[in-house]
CSV table of N, CA, C and O in Angstrom, one decimal:
chain,number,residue,atom,x,y,z
J,1,GLN,N,54.1,140.3,283.9
J,1,GLN,CA,54.9,140.7,285.0
J,1,GLN,C,55.8,139.2,285.8
J,1,GLN,O,55.8,138.0,285.6
J,2,VAL,N,56.9,139.5,285.8
J,2,VAL,CA,58.0,138.6,285.7
J,2,VAL,C,58.1,138.5,288.0
J,2,VAL,O,58.4,138.8,288.7
J,3,GLN,N,58.0,137.6,287.3
J,3,GLN,CA,57.7,136.3,289.0
J,3,GLN,C,58.5,135.5,289.2
J,3,GLN,O,59.4,134.2,288.7
J,4,LEU,N,59.3,135.7,291.1
J,4,LEU,CA,60.1,135.1,290.5
J,4,LEU,C,60.3,134.1,292.9
J,4,LEU,O,59.5,134.2,293.0
J,5,ALA,N,60.7,132.8,292.5
J,5,ALA,CA,60.5,131.7,293.5
J,5,ALA,C,61.1,130.7,293.6
J,5,ALA,O,61.8,130.1,293.5
J,6,GLU,N,61.7,130.9,295.3
J,6,GLU,CA,63.1,130.4,295.9
J,6,GLU,C,62.7,129.2,296.8
J,6,GLU,O,61.1,129.9,297.3
J,7,SER,N,63.0,128.6,296.5
J,7,SER,CA,63.4,127.3,297.4
J,7,SER,C,64.0,126.1,297.4
J,7,SER,O,66.1,126.9,297.1
J,8,GLY,N,65.0,125.7,298.6
J,8,GLY,CA,65.7,124.3,298.2
J,8,GLY,C,67.2,124.8,299.6
J,8,GLY,O,67.2,124.7,300.2
J,9,GLY,N,66.8,126.0,300.3
J,9,GLY,CA,66.7,126.9,302.0
J,9,GLY,C,66.8,125.6,302.9
J,9,GLY,O,65.7,125.4,302.7
J,10,ASP,N,68.7,125.1,303.6
J,10,ASP,CA,68.1,124.5,304.4
J,10,ASP,C,69.2,124.8,305.4
J,10,ASP,O,70.0,126.0,305.4
J,11,LEU,N,69.2,124.2,306.9
J,11,LEU,CA,70.1,124.0,307.7
J,11,LEU,C,71.6,123.0,307.4
J,11,LEU,O,70.6,121.7,306.6
J,12,VAL,N,72.6,123.0,306.8
J,12,VAL,CA,73.6,122.2,306.3
J,12,VAL,C,75.2,123.0,307.7
J,12,VAL,O,75.4,123.7,308.1
J,13,GLN,N,75.7,121.8,307.6
J,13,GLN,CA,77.0,121.7,308.5
J,13,GLN,C,77.9,122.2,307.4
J,13,GLN,O,78.3,121.8,305.5
J,14,PRO,N,78.7,122.6,308.1
J,14,PRO,CA,80.0,123.3,307.2
J,14,PRO,C,80.1,122.7,306.6
J,14,PRO,O,80.9,120.7,307.6
J,15,GLY,N,81.3,122.4,305.0
J,15,GLY,CA,81.9,121.5,304.5
J,15,GLY,C,80.6,121.1,303.7
J,15,GLY,O,81.4,120.6,302.7
J,16,GLY,N,79.2,121.5,304.0
J,16,GLY,CA,78.2,120.2,303.3
J,16,GLY,C,78.1,121.1,301.8
J,16,GLY,O,78.6,121.5,301.2
J,17,SER,N,76.3,120.6,301.0
J,17,SER,CA,75.8,120.8,300.0
J,17,SER,C,75.1,121.9,299.9
J,17,SER,O,74.3,120.3,300.8
J,18,LEU,N,74.4,122.4,299.3
J,18,LEU,CA,72.5,122.5,299.0
J,18,LEU,C,73.2,123.1,297.7
J,18,LEU,O,73.4,124.1,297.8
J,19,THR,N,72.2,123.2,296.7
J,19,THR,CA,71.4,123.2,295.6
J,19,THR,C,70.1,124.2,295.9
J,19,THR,O,69.0,124.2,296.5
J,20,LEU,N,69.5,125.1,295.4
J,20,LEU,CA,68.8,126.8,295.4
J,20,LEU,C,68.1,126.9,294.2
J,20,LEU,O,69.2,126.6,293.1
J,21,SER,N,66.7,127.3,294.2
J,21,SER,CA,65.8,126.7,292.9
J,21,SER,C,65.8,128.0,292.9
J,21,SER,O,64.7,128.7,294.2
J,22,CYS,N,65.5,128.8,291.9
J,22,CYS,CA,64.5,129.6,291.4
J,22,CYS,C,63.6,129.8,290.3
J,22,CYS,O,64.1,129.0,289.5
J,23,ALA,N,62.7,129.4,290.7
J,23,ALA,CA,61.5,129.4,289.6
J,23,ALA,C,61.7,131.0,289.0
J,23,ALA,O,60.5,131.7,289.7
J,24,THR,N,61.5,130.7,287.5
J,24,THR,CA,60.4,131.7,287.0
J,24,THR,C,59.5,132.1,286.1
J,24,THR,O,58.8,130.4,285.7
J,25,SER,N,58.8,133.0,285.9
J,25,SER,CA,57.7,133.1,285.1
J,25,SER,C,57.5,133.5,283.5
J,25,SER,O,58.7,134.3,283.0
J,26,GLY,N,57.2,132.6,282.9
J,26,GLY,CA,56.8,133.4,281.3
J,26,GLY,C,58.3,133.2,280.7
J,26,GLY,O,58.7,132.2,280.5
J,27,ASP,N,58.6,134.5,279.7
J,27,ASP,CA,59.9,134.3,278.9
J,27,ASP,C,61.2,134.5,279.8
J,27,ASP,O,62.2,135.3,279.2
J,28,THR,N,61.2,134.4,281.1
J,28,THR,CA,62.1,134.7,281.9
J,28,THR,C,63.6,135.5,281.2
J,28,THR,O,63.8,136.4,281.9
J,29,LEU,N,63.4,133.4,281.6
J,29,LEU,CA,65.1,133.6,281.1
J,29,LEU,C,65.2,133.9,279.3
J,29,LEU,O,66.9,134.5,279.8
J,30,ASP,N,64.7,134.4,278.5
J,30,ASP,CA,64.6,134.5,277.5
J,30,ASP,C,64.9,136.5,277.3
J,30,ASP,O,65.8,136.8,276.0
J,31,TYR,N,64.6,136.7,278.0
J,31,TYR,CA,64.9,138.8,278.1
J,31,TYR,C,65.2,139.4,279.1
J,31,TYR,O,65.5,140.4,279.8
J,32,TYR,N,66.4,138.4,280.5
J,32,TYR,CA,66.5,138.5,281.8
J,32,TYR,C,67.2,138.2,282.3
J,32,TYR,O,67.4,136.6,282.1
J,33,SER,N,68.1,138.9,282.8
J,33,SER,CA,69.1,138.2,283.4
J,33,SER,C,68.7,137.8,284.7
J,33,SER,O,68.1,138.8,285.1
J,34,VAL,N,69.9,137.0,285.4
J,34,VAL,CA,69.3,136.4,286.7
J,34,VAL,C,70.3,136.2,287.6
J,34,VAL,O,70.9,135.4,287.1
J,35,ALA,N,70.0,136.9,288.8
J,35,ALA,CA,71.3,136.6,290.0
J,35,ALA,C,70.5,135.9,291.3
J,35,ALA,O,69.3,136.2,291.5
J,36,TRP,N,71.7,135.3,292.0
J,36,TRP,CA,71.6,135.6,293.4
J,36,TRP,C,72.6,136.2,294.3
J,36,TRP,O,73.3,136.8,293.5
J,37,PHE,N,71.4,137.3,295.3
J,37,PHE,CA,71.4,137.8,296.1
J,37,PHE,C,72.1,137.1,297.8
J,37,PHE,O,71.3,136.1,297.7
J,38,ARG,N,72.3,137.8,298.6
J,38,ARG,CA,72.6,136.7,299.9
J,38,ARG,C,72.3,138.5,301.3
J,38,ARG,O,73.1,138.7,300.6
J,39,GLN,N,71.4,138.4,301.6
J,39,GLN,CA,71.7,139.0,303.1
J,39,GLN,C,72.4,138.6,304.2
J,39,GLN,O,71.5,137.9,304.6
J,40,ALA,N,73.2,138.0,305.2
J,40,ALA,CA,73.1,137.9,306.8
J,40,ALA,C,72.8,138.8,307.8
J,40,ALA,O,72.7,140.2,306.7
J,41,PRO,N,72.6,139.1,309.0
J,41,PRO,CA,71.8,139.6,309.6
J,41,PRO,C,72.9,141.0,310.1
J,41,PRO,O,73.6,140.7,310.0
J,42,GLY,N,72.2,142.0,309.0
J,42,GLY,CA,72.9,142.9,310.1
J,42,GLY,C,74.1,143.3,308.7
J,42,GLY,O,75.2,144.3,309.2
J,43,LYS,N,74.4,142.9,308.1
J,43,LYS,CA,74.8,142.7,307.2
J,43,LYS,C,74.5,143.5,305.3
J,43,LYS,O,73.2,143.2,305.5
J,44,GLU,N,75.1,143.7,304.8
J,44,GLU,CA,74.6,144.7,303.6
J,44,GLU,C,74.2,143.9,302.8
J,44,GLU,O,75.2,142.8,302.4
J,45,ARG,N,73.2,143.0,301.3
J,45,ARG,CA,72.4,142.4,300.4
J,45,ARG,C,73.3,143.1,299.3
J,45,ARG,O,74.3,143.6,299.7
J,46,GLU,N,74.4,141.6,299.2
J,46,GLU,CA,75.5,141.5,298.6
J,46,GLU,C,75.2,140.3,296.8
J,46,GLU,O,74.5,139.2,297.5
J,47,ALA,N,75.9,141.5,296.3
J,47,ALA,CA,75.8,139.9,295.1
J,47,ALA,C,76.4,138.4,295.3
J,47,ALA,O,77.5,139.0,295.2
J,48,VAL,N,75.6,137.6,294.4
J,48,VAL,CA,76.4,136.3,294.6
J,48,VAL,C,76.8,135.8,293.4
J,48,VAL,O,78.3,135.0,293.3
J,49,SER,N,76.0,135.8,292.2
J,49,SER,CA,76.5,135.3,291.4
J,49,SER,C,75.4,135.4,290.0
J,49,SER,O,74.8,136.7,290.3
J,50,CYS,N,76.1,135.9,288.8
J,50,CYS,CA,75.2,135.7,287.3
J,50,CYS,C,74.4,135.6,286.7
J,50,CYS,O,76.2,135.0,286.3
J,51,ILE,N,73.9,134.9,285.6
J,51,ILE,CA,73.9,134.4,284.5
J,51,ILE,C,73.0,135.3,283.2
J,51,ILE,O,71.6,135.6,283.7
J,52,GLY,N,73.4,135.5,282.5
J,52,GLY,CA,72.7,136.4,281.6
J,52,GLY,C,71.5,135.2,280.2
J,52,GLY,O,71.7,133.7,280.1
J,53,TYR,N,71.4,136.3,279.5
J,53,TYR,CA,70.8,135.7,278.6
J,53,TYR,C,70.7,135.7,277.0
J,53,TYR,O,70.6,135.5,276.5
J,54,THR,N,72.2,136.8,277.3
J,54,THR,CA,73.1,136.5,275.6
J,54,THR,C,73.7,136.2,275.9
J,54,THR,O,75.2,135.1,274.9
J,55,ASP,N,74.8,136.6,277.5
J,55,ASP,CA,76.3,136.7,277.5
J,55,ASP,C,76.2,135.4,278.6
J,55,ASP,O,76.1,135.0,279.2
J,56,PRO,N,77.6,134.2,277.8
J,56,PRO,CA,77.6,133.1,277.7
J,56,PRO,C,78.2,133.4,279.6
J,56,PRO,O,78.2,132.3,279.8
J,57,THR,N,78.7,134.6,279.9
J,57,THR,CA,79.4,134.3,281.3
J,57,THR,C,78.9,134.8,282.6
J,57,THR,O,78.3,134.9,282.3
J,58,LYS,N,79.4,133.1,283.0
J,58,LYS,CA,78.8,133.4,284.5
J,58,LYS,C,79.7,133.5,285.5
J,58,LYS,O,81.2,134.7,285.6
J,59,TYR,N,79.2,134.9,286.7
J,59,TYR,CA,79.7,135.7,287.3
J,59,TYR,C,79.8,135.0,288.9
J,59,TYR,O,78.7,134.5,288.6
J,60,TYR,N,80.6,135.0,289.1
J,60,TYR,CA,80.5,134.6,291.4
J,60,TYR,C,81.1,136.0,291.7
J,60,TYR,O,82.3,136.6,290.8
J,61,LEU,N,80.7,135.7,292.9
J,61,LEU,CA,81.7,136.6,293.6
J,61,LEU,C,82.3,136.7,294.2
J,61,LEU,O,83.2,134.6,293.9
J,62,ASP,N,83.4,136.9,294.5
J,62,ASP,CA,85.1,136.3,294.6
J,62,ASP,C,85.2,135.8,295.3
J,62,ASP,O,86.1,134.2,295.2
J,63,SER,N,84.3,135.2,296.9
J,63,SER,CA,85.2,134.3,297.9
J,63,SER,C,83.5,133.5,297.9
J,63,SER,O,84.2,132.0,298.2
J,64,VAL,N,83.2,132.5,296.2
J,64,VAL,CA,82.4,131.8,296.2
J,64,VAL,C,82.9,130.7,294.5
J,64,VAL,O,82.6,129.6,294.6
J,65,LYS,N,84.0,131.7,294.6
J,65,LYS,CA,84.9,130.8,292.5
J,65,LYS,C,85.0,130.3,293.4
J,65,LYS,O,85.7,129.6,294.8
J,66,GLY,N,84.7,128.5,292.9
J,66,GLY,CA,85.5,127.6,292.3
J,66,GLY,C,84.3,126.6,294.1
J,66,GLY,O,84.9,125.7,294.0
J,67,ARG,N,83.5,127.4,294.4
J,67,ARG,CA,82.5,126.5,295.1
J,67,ARG,C,81.4,126.6,295.2
J,67,ARG,O,80.5,125.7,295.0
J,68,PHE,N,80.7,127.8,293.6
J,68,PHE,CA,79.1,128.0,293.8
J,68,PHE,C,79.0,127.8,292.0
J,68,PHE,O,80.0,128.4,291.9
J,69,THR,N,78.3,127.2,291.6
J,69,THR,CA,78.0,127.2,290.4
J,69,THR,C,76.0,127.4,290.2
J,69,THR,O,75.5,126.8,289.9
J,70,ILE,N,76.5,128.6,289.3
J,70,ILE,CA,75.0,128.7,289.1
J,70,ILE,C,74.9,128.1,287.2
J,70,ILE,O,75.7,128.3,286.7
J,71,SER,N,73.3,127.3,286.7
J,71,SER,CA,72.8,127.3,285.5
J,71,SER,C,71.4,127.4,285.5
J,71,SER,O,71.3,128.2,286.3
J,72,LYS,N,71.2,126.7,284.8
J,72,LYS,CA,69.9,127.6,284.5
J,72,LYS,C,69.4,126.5,283.2
J,72,LYS,O,69.5,125.8,282.5
J,73,ASP,N,68.2,126.0,283.5
J,73,ASP,CA,67.6,125.2,282.6
J,73,ASP,C,66.2,125.6,281.8
J,73,ASP,O,65.3,126.0,282.8
J,74,ALA,N,66.5,126.5,280.2
J,74,ALA,CA,65.7,127.6,279.7
J,74,ALA,C,63.6,126.6,279.9
J,74,ALA,O,62.8,127.2,279.5
J,75,LYS,N,64.4,125.1,279.4
J,75,LYS,CA,62.8,124.3,279.5
J,75,LYS,C,62.2,124.5,280.7
J,75,LYS,O,60.6,124.5,280.4
J,76,LYS,N,62.8,124.0,281.6
J,76,LYS,CA,61.7,124.1,283.5
J,76,LYS,C,61.9,125.9,283.5
J,76,LYS,O,60.7,125.6,284.4
J,77,LYS,N,62.3,126.5,283.3
J,77,LYS,CA,61.8,128.0,283.8
J,77,LYS,C,62.6,128.4,285.2
J,77,LYS,O,62.5,128.9,286.5
J,78,MET,N,64.1,127.5,285.1
J,78,MET,CA,64.2,127.3,286.6
J,78,MET,C,65.6,127.8,285.9
J,78,MET,O,66.3,127.9,285.5
J,79,VAL,N,66.3,128.7,288.0
J,79,VAL,CA,68.1,128.9,287.6
J,79,VAL,C,68.1,128.2,288.9
J,79,VAL,O,67.9,128.6,290.2
J,80,TYR,N,70.1,127.5,288.7
J,80,TYR,CA,70.1,127.3,290.4
J,80,TYR,C,71.4,128.1,291.1
J,80,TYR,O,72.0,128.2,290.4
J,81,LEU,N,71.4,127.1,291.9
J,81,LEU,CA,73.0,127.7,292.6
J,81,LEU,C,73.4,126.8,293.3
J,81,LEU,O,72.4,126.3,294.5
J,82,GLN,N,73.8,126.0,292.7
J,82,GLN,CA,74.2,124.9,292.8
J,82,GLN,C,75.9,125.5,294.1
J,82,GLN,O,77.0,126.1,293.9
J,83,MET,N,76.1,125.4,295.5
J,83,MET,CA,76.7,125.3,296.5
J,83,MET,C,78.0,124.3,297.8
J,83,MET,O,76.9,123.5,297.9
J,84,ASN,N,78.2,124.4,297.7
J,84,ASN,CA,79.6,123.5,297.2
J,84,ASN,C,80.9,124.2,298.9
J,84,ASN,O,80.7,125.3,298.7
J,85,SER,N,81.3,122.9,299.6
J,85,SER,CA,81.9,123.8,300.9
J,85,SER,C,81.5,124.4,301.3
J,85,SER,O,82.1,125.5,301.6
J,86,LEU,N,80.2,124.2,302.3
J,86,LEU,CA,79.5,125.2,302.7
J,86,LEU,C,80.7,125.6,303.9
J,86,LEU,O,80.4,125.0,304.6
J,87,LYS,N,80.5,127.2,304.3
J,87,LYS,CA,80.6,127.7,305.0
J,87,LYS,C,80.3,128.3,306.3
J,87,LYS,O,79.4,128.7,306.2
J,88,ARG,N,80.3,128.7,307.1
J,88,ARG,CA,79.1,129.4,308.3
J,88,ARG,C,79.3,131.3,307.5
J,88,ARG,O,78.0,131.2,307.9
J,89,ASP,N,80.2,131.3,306.7
J,89,ASP,CA,80.5,132.6,306.3
J,89,ASP,C,78.7,132.8,305.4
J,89,ASP,O,79.0,133.6,304.4
J,90,ASP,N,79.3,131.9,305.2
J,90,ASP,CA,77.7,131.8,303.9
J,90,ASP,C,76.2,132.0,304.0
J,90,ASP,O,75.4,131.5,303.3
J,91,THR,N,76.2,131.4,306.2
J,91,THR,CA,74.8,131.9,306.4
J,91,THR,C,74.2,133.0,305.6
J,91,THR,O,75.0,134.3,305.9
J,92,ALA,N,72.4,133.0,305.0
J,92,ALA,CA,72.2,134.0,305.1
J,92,ALA,C,71.1,134.0,304.0
J,92,ALA,O,70.1,132.8,304.0
J,93,LEU,N,70.5,134.5,304.4
J,93,LEU,CA,69.4,134.7,303.5
J,93,LEU,C,69.3,135.4,301.7
J,93,LEU,O,69.8,135.9,301.1
J,94,TYR,N,68.4,134.7,301.6
J,94,TYR,CA,69.5,134.5,299.2
J,94,TYR,C,68.1,134.7,299.0
J,94,TYR,O,67.7,134.1,298.7
J,95,TYR,N,69.0,135.4,297.8
J,95,TYR,CA,67.3,136.0,297.3
J,95,TYR,C,68.2,135.7,295.5
J,95,TYR,O,68.9,135.9,295.3
J,96,CYS,N,66.9,135.6,294.5
J,96,CYS,CA,67.1,135.5,293.3
J,96,CYS,C,66.7,136.8,292.7
J,96,CYS,O,64.8,137.0,293.3
J,97,ALA,N,67.1,137.7,291.7
J,97,ALA,CA,66.6,138.4,291.5
J,97,ALA,C,66.6,138.6,289.9
J,97,ALA,O,67.9,138.1,289.2
J,98,SER,N,66.2,139.8,289.2
J,98,SER,CA,66.0,139.6,287.6
J,98,SER,C,66.7,140.6,287.2
J,98,SER,O,65.8,141.9,287.7
J,99,SER,N,66.8,141.8,286.3
J,99,SER,CA,67.1,142.4,284.7
J,99,SER,C,66.9,142.4,283.8
J,99,SER,O,67.0,141.3,283.0
J,100,VAL,N,66.2,143.3,283.3
J,100,VAL,CA,66.0,143.4,281.5
J,100,VAL,C,67.6,143.0,280.9
J,100,VAL,O,68.5,143.3,279.9
J,101,LEU,N,69.1,144.0,281.6
J,101,LEU,CA,70.3,144.5,281.2
J,101,LEU,C,71.2,142.7,282.0
J,101,LEU,O,70.1,141.9,282.6
J,102,ASP,N,72.0,142.5,280.8
J,102,ASP,CA,72.5,141.4,280.3
J,102,ASP,C,73.7,140.8,281.4
J,102,ASP,O,73.9,142.5,282.6
J,103,CYS,N,74.2,139.9,282.9
J,103,CYS,CA,75.6,140.8,283.7
J,103,CYS,C,76.8,141.3,282.4
J,103,CYS,O,76.8,140.4,281.7
J,104,GLY,N,76.8,142.1,283.1
J,104,GLY,CA,77.8,142.8,283.1
J,104,GLY,C,78.6,143.6,284.0
J,104,GLY,O,78.1,143.0,284.8
J,105,THR,N,79.2,144.5,284.0
J,105,THR,CA,79.8,145.3,284.7
J,105,THR,C,79.0,146.0,286.3
J,105,THR,O,79.9,146.4,287.0
J,106,TYR,N,77.6,146.2,286.3
J,106,TYR,CA,77.3,146.0,287.2
J,106,TYR,C,76.4,145.0,288.0
J,106,TYR,O,75.6,145.6,288.7
J,107,TRP,N,76.7,144.5,287.3
J,107,TRP,CA,76.1,143.1,287.6
J,107,TRP,C,76.0,143.3,289.6
J,107,TRP,O,74.4,142.8,289.9
J,108,ARG,N,77.0,144.0,289.8
J,108,ARG,CA,76.9,143.4,291.5
J,108,ARG,C,75.5,144.7,292.0
J,108,ARG,O,75.7,143.7,293.4
J,109,SER,N,75.0,145.2,291.6
J,109,SER,CA,74.4,146.9,291.6
J,109,SER,C,72.6,145.2,291.9
J,109,SER,O,72.2,146.1,291.0
J,110,ALA,N,72.6,146.1,293.1
J,110,ALA,CA,70.9,145.8,293.2
J,110,ALA,C,70.1,146.4,292.7
J,110,ALA,O,68.8,146.1,292.6
J,111,ALA,N,70.5,147.8,293.3
J,111,ALA,CA,69.8,148.8,292.0
J,111,ALA,C,69.8,148.2,290.0
J,111,ALA,O,68.4,148.9,289.6
J,112,GLU,N,70.2,147.9,290.1
J,112,GLU,CA,69.7,147.2,288.2
J,112,GLU,C,69.2,146.4,288.4
J,112,GLU,O,68.4,145.4,287.3
J,113,TYR,N,68.5,145.4,289.5
J,113,TYR,CA,67.4,144.6,289.3
J,113,TYR,C,66.0,144.6,289.4
J,113,TYR,O,65.5,145.5,290.4
J,114,ASP,N,65.0,144.3,288.3
J,114,ASP,CA,63.6,144.9,288.5
J,114,ASP,C,62.8,143.9,289.6
J,114,ASP,O,61.3,144.0,289.7
J,115,TYR,N,63.3,143.1,289.9
J,115,TYR,CA,62.4,141.8,290.4
J,115,TYR,C,63.0,140.7,291.1
J,115,TYR,O,64.4,140.4,291.2
J,116,TRP,N,62.3,140.6,292.6
J,116,TRP,CA,63.3,139.9,293.3
J,116,TRP,C,61.9,138.8,293.8
J,116,TRP,O,60.7,139.0,294.0
J,117,GLY,N,62.3,137.9,293.8
J,117,GLY,CA,61.1,136.5,295.0
J,117,GLY,C,61.4,137.0,296.2
J,117,GLY,O,62.4,137.9,297.1
J,118,GLN,N,60.6,136.0,297.4
J,118,GLN,CA,61.1,136.7,298.8
J,118,GLN,C,62.8,135.9,299.6
J,118,GLN,O,62.4,136.2,301.4
J,119,GLY,N,62.6,134.6,298.6
J,119,GLY,CA,63.4,134.7,299.8
J,119,GLY,C,64.2,133.3,300.6
J,119,GLY,O,63.4,132.3,300.8
J,120,THR,N,65.1,132.6,300.5
J,120,THR,CA,65.3,130.8,300.8
J,120,THR,C,66.6,131.6,302.0
J,120,THR,O,67.6,131.4,301.5
J,121,GLN,N,66.4,130.5,303.2
J,121,GLN,CA,67.0,130.6,304.1
J,121,GLN,C,68.7,129.7,304.3
J,121,GLN,O,67.9,128.6,304.0
J,122,VAL,N,69.2,130.3,304.2
J,122,VAL,CA,70.8,129.1,304.4
J,122,VAL,C,71.2,129.5,305.8
J,122,VAL,O,71.5,130.1,305.9
J,123,THR,N,71.0,128.4,306.1
J,123,THR,CA,72.5,127.7,307.1
J,123,THR,C,73.5,127.6,307.7
J,123,THR,O,73.1,125.6,306.8
J,124,VAL,N,74.7,127.3,308.1
J,124,VAL,CA,75.7,127.0,307.8
J,124,VAL,C,76.1,125.9,309.0
J,124,VAL,O,76.7,127.9,310.1
J,125,SER,N,75.8,126.1,310.2
J,125,SER,CA,76.4,125.7,311.0
J,125,SER,C,76.4,123.9,311.5
J,125,SER,O,75.7,123.8,311.3
J,126,SER,N,77.5,124.2,312.4
J,126,SER,CA,77.7,122.1,312.9
J,126,SER,C,76.2,122.0,314.6
J,126,SER,O,76.5,120.7,314.7
């Protein structure tokens, strides 16, 4: 069974940077895509970014393009989300999730993901 654990959430000022980490188990990164989702209070969960295991394309939510970068280190079994130029609207609980499907047309759909972490809180505030 795939296990995911997020870390790195914090309180950061607008314009600041933060890197989230997602620790994965076993051979997850060889057979699963991993995505970052977020959910703000009173809002629906939304997909932020996805990195696949055969597809080299990285996918991003339009509002984070140019500010966020997803990456992975297969040896360390880690997936990262580097977040720069943070805005108050980025405040949310961030989750990583894995899917047997590679990132593609339906990467934004939470229903496509089989395993989820517990989340890490990112708060952007002055």
